[in-house]
Amino acid sequence: MYERFAHEYAAHAEDSSYNALYDRPAVLGLAGDVAGLTVFDAACGPGLYARELLERGADVAGCDVSPTFVDMARKRTGGRADLRVHDLSTPVAWMPDASVDLVVLALALHYFDDRVALLREFRRLLAPGGALVLSTEHPMAGWLRLGGSYFLEEPVEESLSPERDWPIRAWRRPLTAICAEFRAAGFLIEELLEPRPAPEMADRHPEDHAKLERSPAFVAFRLVPARS
C-alpha cells in the first residue's frame, strides 16, 4: 500500500508528531534495553525504528513488503541490518526458530487479514525469554473517526492522512478482539500502554499535543509467549 507514496511518507514520519514524538518513543520504551539483543523489525518501513535499535546496541534483521522502503531502510542503517523485501502474510522462512530476542511491529498489525497467523509466526521466531512489542491504532480512535458501532470488525479503506492522498486498507476492531487474537496466537499481555505525547510536542505541535492528551490515537503492547 505504501509503495506509491513511500518517499512522501518517509519524509513525513522522520519528524512528525504522531511518529517521532508519539509512537516511536512508546514502542522503543516498551522494547527496553536492547543492547546485545537480536531484534526482528517486522514491517520495517523506511528504517526509522531499525536505526534507533541499532544505535541502542541491538543486532537487527527485518523486512517490509515495499522495495522502496527496504532500500531506504538499508541506506538509513548503513548496511548494518539484514533487511529484506518480504510479504509478512507468508512465513519468514529465512529466519530459524527461536532466533531472535525481540520482535517489533510498529503500526502495521491492522493491515493484515490473518493476524493470528502473523503473530504465531513471530512466536516461532522468539527465543526463550523473548518478547513481541507492537503498536496499532487505538480502537477508540477508529470509532471516533469512523462512527458506527465500536464493536464492528471490518476492513476500512481510507487515506492514512486526511490532508494527503495516501490510500490504505486497515481493520477496525474493538480491544476485546485485539486481545483475543493475542491469546489465540499463544501470547500473554505483559504490558499495555496508551501513549502520552512526548513533552516537546507541546512546543512543536501544540494542536496535536492537546488532542493526544485528551484521547489516545495508538495503543502499544509488550507480549510474551504463554507457557505451553
PDB file of N, CA and C in Angstrom, residues 107-143:
ATOM      1  N   LEU A 107       2.798  -0.131  14.141  1.00  0.00           N
ATOM      2  CA  LEU A 107       1.702   0.432  13.346  1.00  0.00           C
ATOM      3  C   LEU A 107       1.471  -0.335  12.038  1.00  0.00           C
ATOM      4  N   ALA A 108       1.430  -1.651  12.122  1.00  0.00           N
ATOM      5  CA  ALA A 108       1.198  -2.455  10.927  1.00  0.00           C
ATOM      6  C   ALA A 108       0.237  -3.619  11.146  1.00  0.00           C
ATOM      7  N   LEU A 109      -0.016  -4.015  12.376  1.00  0.00           N
ATOM      8  CA  LEU A 109      -0.853  -5.195  12.633  1.00  0.00           C
ATOM      9  C   LEU A 109      -2.216  -5.075  11.977  1.00  0.00           C
ATOM     10  N   HIS A 110      -2.780  -3.871  11.984  1.00  0.00           N
ATOM     11  CA  HIS A 110      -4.135  -3.666  11.489  1.00  0.00           C
ATOM     12  C   HIS A 110      -4.256  -3.798   9.968  1.00  0.00           C
ATOM     13  N   TYR A 111      -3.147  -3.937   9.253  1.00  0.00           N
ATOM     14  CA  TYR A 111      -3.213  -4.103   7.804  1.00  0.00           C
ATOM     15  C   TYR A 111      -3.407  -5.568   7.382  1.00  0.00           C
ATOM     16  N   PHE A 112      -3.195  -6.504   8.284  1.00  0.00           N
ATOM     17  CA  PHE A 112      -3.189  -7.922   7.930  1.00  0.00           C
ATOM     18  C   PHE A 112      -4.562  -8.553   8.143  1.00  0.00           C
ATOM     19  N   ASP A 113      -4.938  -9.399   7.196  1.00  0.00           N
ATOM     20  CA  ASP A 113      -6.215 -10.101   7.323  1.00  0.00           C
ATOM     21  C   ASP A 113      -6.124 -11.249   8.322  1.00  0.00           C
ATOM     22  N   ASP A 114      -5.047 -12.025   8.269  1.00  0.00           N
ATOM     23  CA  ASP A 114      -4.877 -13.144   9.193  1.00  0.00           C
ATOM     24  C   ASP A 114      -3.836 -12.765  10.241  1.00  0.00           C
ATOM     25  N   ARG A 115      -4.266 -12.028  11.215  1.00  0.00           N
ATOM     26  CA  ARG A 115      -3.345 -11.530  12.232  1.00  0.00           C
ATOM     27  C   ARG A 115      -2.868 -12.634  13.175  1.00  0.00           C
ATOM     28  N   VAL A 116      -3.709 -13.611  13.418  1.00  0.00           N
ATOM     29  CA  VAL A 116      -3.302 -14.705  14.302  1.00  0.00           C
ATOM     30  C   VAL A 116      -2.147 -15.493  13.679  1.00  0.00           C
ATOM     31  N   ALA A 117      -2.218 -15.774  12.384  1.00  0.00           N
ATOM     32  CA  ALA A 117      -1.120 -16.479  11.713  1.00  0.00           C
ATOM     33  C   ALA A 117       0.165 -15.664  11.777  1.00  0.00           C
ATOM     34  N   LEU A 118       0.068 -14.367  11.587  1.00  0.00           N
ATOM     35  CA  LEU A 118       1.236 -13.494  11.670  1.00  0.00           C
ATOM     36  C   LEU A 118       1.851 -13.550  13.066  1.00  0.00           C
ATOM     37  N   LEU A 119       1.020 -13.434  14.079  1.00  0.00           N
ATOM     38  CA  LEU A 119       1.515 -13.451  15.454  1.00  0.00           C
ATOM     39  C   LEU A 119       2.136 -14.798  15.807  1.00  0.00           C
ATOM     40  N   ARG A 120       1.553 -15.876  15.302  1.00  0.00           N
ATOM     41  CA  ARG A 120       2.136 -17.206  15.551  1.00  0.00           C
ATOM     42  C   ARG A 120       3.511 -17.332  14.908  1.00  0.00           C
ATOM     43  N   GLU A 121       3.687 -16.715  13.741  1.00  0.00           N
ATOM     44  CA  GLU A 121       4.999 -16.726  13.106  1.00  0.00           C
ATOM     45  C   GLU A 121       6.005 -15.961  13.947  1.00  0.00           C
ATOM     46  N   PHE A 122       5.603 -14.862  14.522  1.00  0.00           N
ATOM     47  CA  PHE A 122       6.501 -14.122  15.413  1.00  0.00           C
ATOM     48  C   PHE A 122       6.845 -14.955  16.651  1.00  0.00           C
ATOM     49  N   ARG A 123       5.870 -15.681  17.157  1.00  0.00           N
ATOM     50  CA  ARG A 123       6.125 -16.543  18.322  1.00  0.00           C
ATOM     51  C   ARG A 123       7.159 -17.607  17.975  1.00  0.00           C
ATOM     52  N   ARG A 124       7.097 -18.135  16.754  1.00  0.00           N
ATOM     53  CA  ARG A 124       8.091 -19.114  16.305  1.00  0.00           C
ATOM     54  C   ARG A 124       9.494 -18.533  16.328  1.00  0.00           C
ATOM     55  N   LEU A 125       9.611 -17.267  15.970  1.00  0.00           N
ATOM     56  CA  LEU A 125      10.932 -16.635  15.896  1.00  0.00           C
ATOM     57  C   LEU A 125      11.558 -16.380  17.262  1.00  0.00           C
ATOM     58  N   LEU A 126      10.737 -16.273  18.292  1.00  0.00           N
ATOM     59  CA  LEU A 126      11.237 -15.823  19.586  1.00  0.00           C
ATOM     60  C   LEU A 126      11.993 -16.916  20.341  1.00  0.00           C
ATOM     61  N   ALA A 127      13.168 -16.548  20.818  1.00  0.00           N
ATOM     62  CA  ALA A 127      13.935 -17.416  21.702  1.00  0.00           C
ATOM     63  C   ALA A 127      13.294 -17.416  23.089  1.00  0.00           C
ATOM     64  N   PRO A 128      13.603 -18.387  23.934  1.00  0.00           N
ATOM     65  CA  PRO A 128      13.077 -18.376  25.307  1.00  0.00           C
ATOM     66  C   PRO A 128      13.383 -17.055  26.002  1.00  0.00           C
ATOM     67  N   GLY A 129      12.387 -16.513  26.661  1.00  0.00           N
ATOM     68  CA  GLY A 129      12.539 -15.219  27.327  1.00  0.00           C
ATOM     69  C   GLY A 129      12.309 -14.030  26.415  1.00  0.00           C
ATOM     70  N   GLY A 130      11.987 -14.295  25.137  1.00  0.00           N
ATOM     71  CA  GLY A 130      11.785 -13.216  24.184  1.00  0.00           C
ATOM     72  C   GLY A 130      10.426 -12.561  24.313  1.00  0.00           C
ATOM     73  N   ALA A 131      10.249 -11.458  23.587  1.00  0.00           N
ATOM     74  CA  ALA A 131       9.007 -10.687  23.661  1.00  0.00           C
ATOM     75  C   ALA A 131       8.692 -10.073  22.303  1.00  0.00           C
ATOM     76  N   LEU A 132       7.429  -9.746  22.133  1.00  0.00           N
ATOM     77  CA  LEU A 132       6.936  -9.037  20.948  1.00  0.00           C
ATOM     78  C   LEU A 132       6.397  -7.693  21.398  1.00  0.00           C
ATOM     79  N   VAL A 133       6.895  -6.625  20.793  1.00  0.00           N
ATOM     80  CA  VAL A 133       6.397  -5.273  21.071  1.00  0.00           C
ATOM     81  C   VAL A 133       5.715  -4.772  19.807  1.00  0.00           C
ATOM     82  N   LEU A 134       4.475  -4.352  19.946  1.00  0.00           N
ATOM     83  CA  LEU A 134       3.749  -3.865  18.773  1.00  0.00           C
ATOM     84  C   LEU A 134       2.864  -2.682  19.138  1.00  0.00           C
ATOM     85  N   SER A 135       2.567  -1.888  18.125  1.00  0.00           N
ATOM     86  CA  SER A 135       1.617  -0.785  18.272  1.00  0.00           C
ATOM     87  C   SER A 135       0.604  -0.876  17.151  1.00  0.00           C
ATOM     88  N   THR A 136      -0.570  -0.341  17.401  1.00  0.00           N
ATOM     89  CA  THR A 136      -1.642  -0.340  16.414  1.00  0.00           C
ATOM     90  C   THR A 136      -2.563   0.831  16.711  1.00  0.00           C
ATOM     91  N   GLU A 137      -3.498   1.105  15.814  1.00  0.00           N
ATOM     92  CA  GLU A 137      -4.437   2.184  16.088  1.00  0.00           C
ATOM     93  C   GLU A 137      -5.278   1.840  17.306  1.00  0.00           C
ATOM     94  N   HIS A 138      -5.502   2.807  18.162  1.00  0.00           N
ATOM     95  CA  HIS A 138      -6.370   2.595  19.318  1.00  0.00           C
ATOM     96  C   HIS A 138      -7.806   2.422  18.830  1.00  0.00           C
ATOM     97  N   PRO A 139      -8.506   1.385  19.271  1.00  0.00           N
ATOM     98  CA  PRO A 139      -9.879   1.178  18.793  1.00  0.00           C
ATOM     99  C   PRO A 139     -10.794   2.377  19.008  1.00  0.00           C
ATOM    100  N   MET A 140     -10.580   3.098  20.085  1.00  0.00           N
ATOM    101  CA  MET A 140     -11.407   4.272  20.342  1.00  0.00           C
ATOM    102  C   MET A 140     -11.178   5.349  19.281  1.00  0.00           C
ATOM    103  N   ALA A 141      -9.931   5.495  18.829  1.00  0.00           N
ATOM    104  CA  ALA A 141      -9.638   6.494  17.797  1.00  0.00           C
ATOM    105  C   ALA A 141     -10.353   6.160  16.503  1.00  0.00           C
ATOM    106  N   GLY A 142     -10.345   4.874  16.141  1.00  0.00           N
ATOM    107  CA  GLY A 142     -11.054   4.473  14.936  1.00  0.00           C
ATOM    108  C   GLY A 142     -12.546   4.711  15.042  1.00  0.00           C
ATOM    109  N   TRP A 143     -13.105   4.407  16.190  1.00  0.00           N
ATOM    110  CA  TRP A 143     -14.550   4.600  16.389  1.00  0.00           C
ATOM    111  C   TRP A 143     -14.925   6.078  16.343  1.00  0.00           C
TER     112      TRP A 143
END
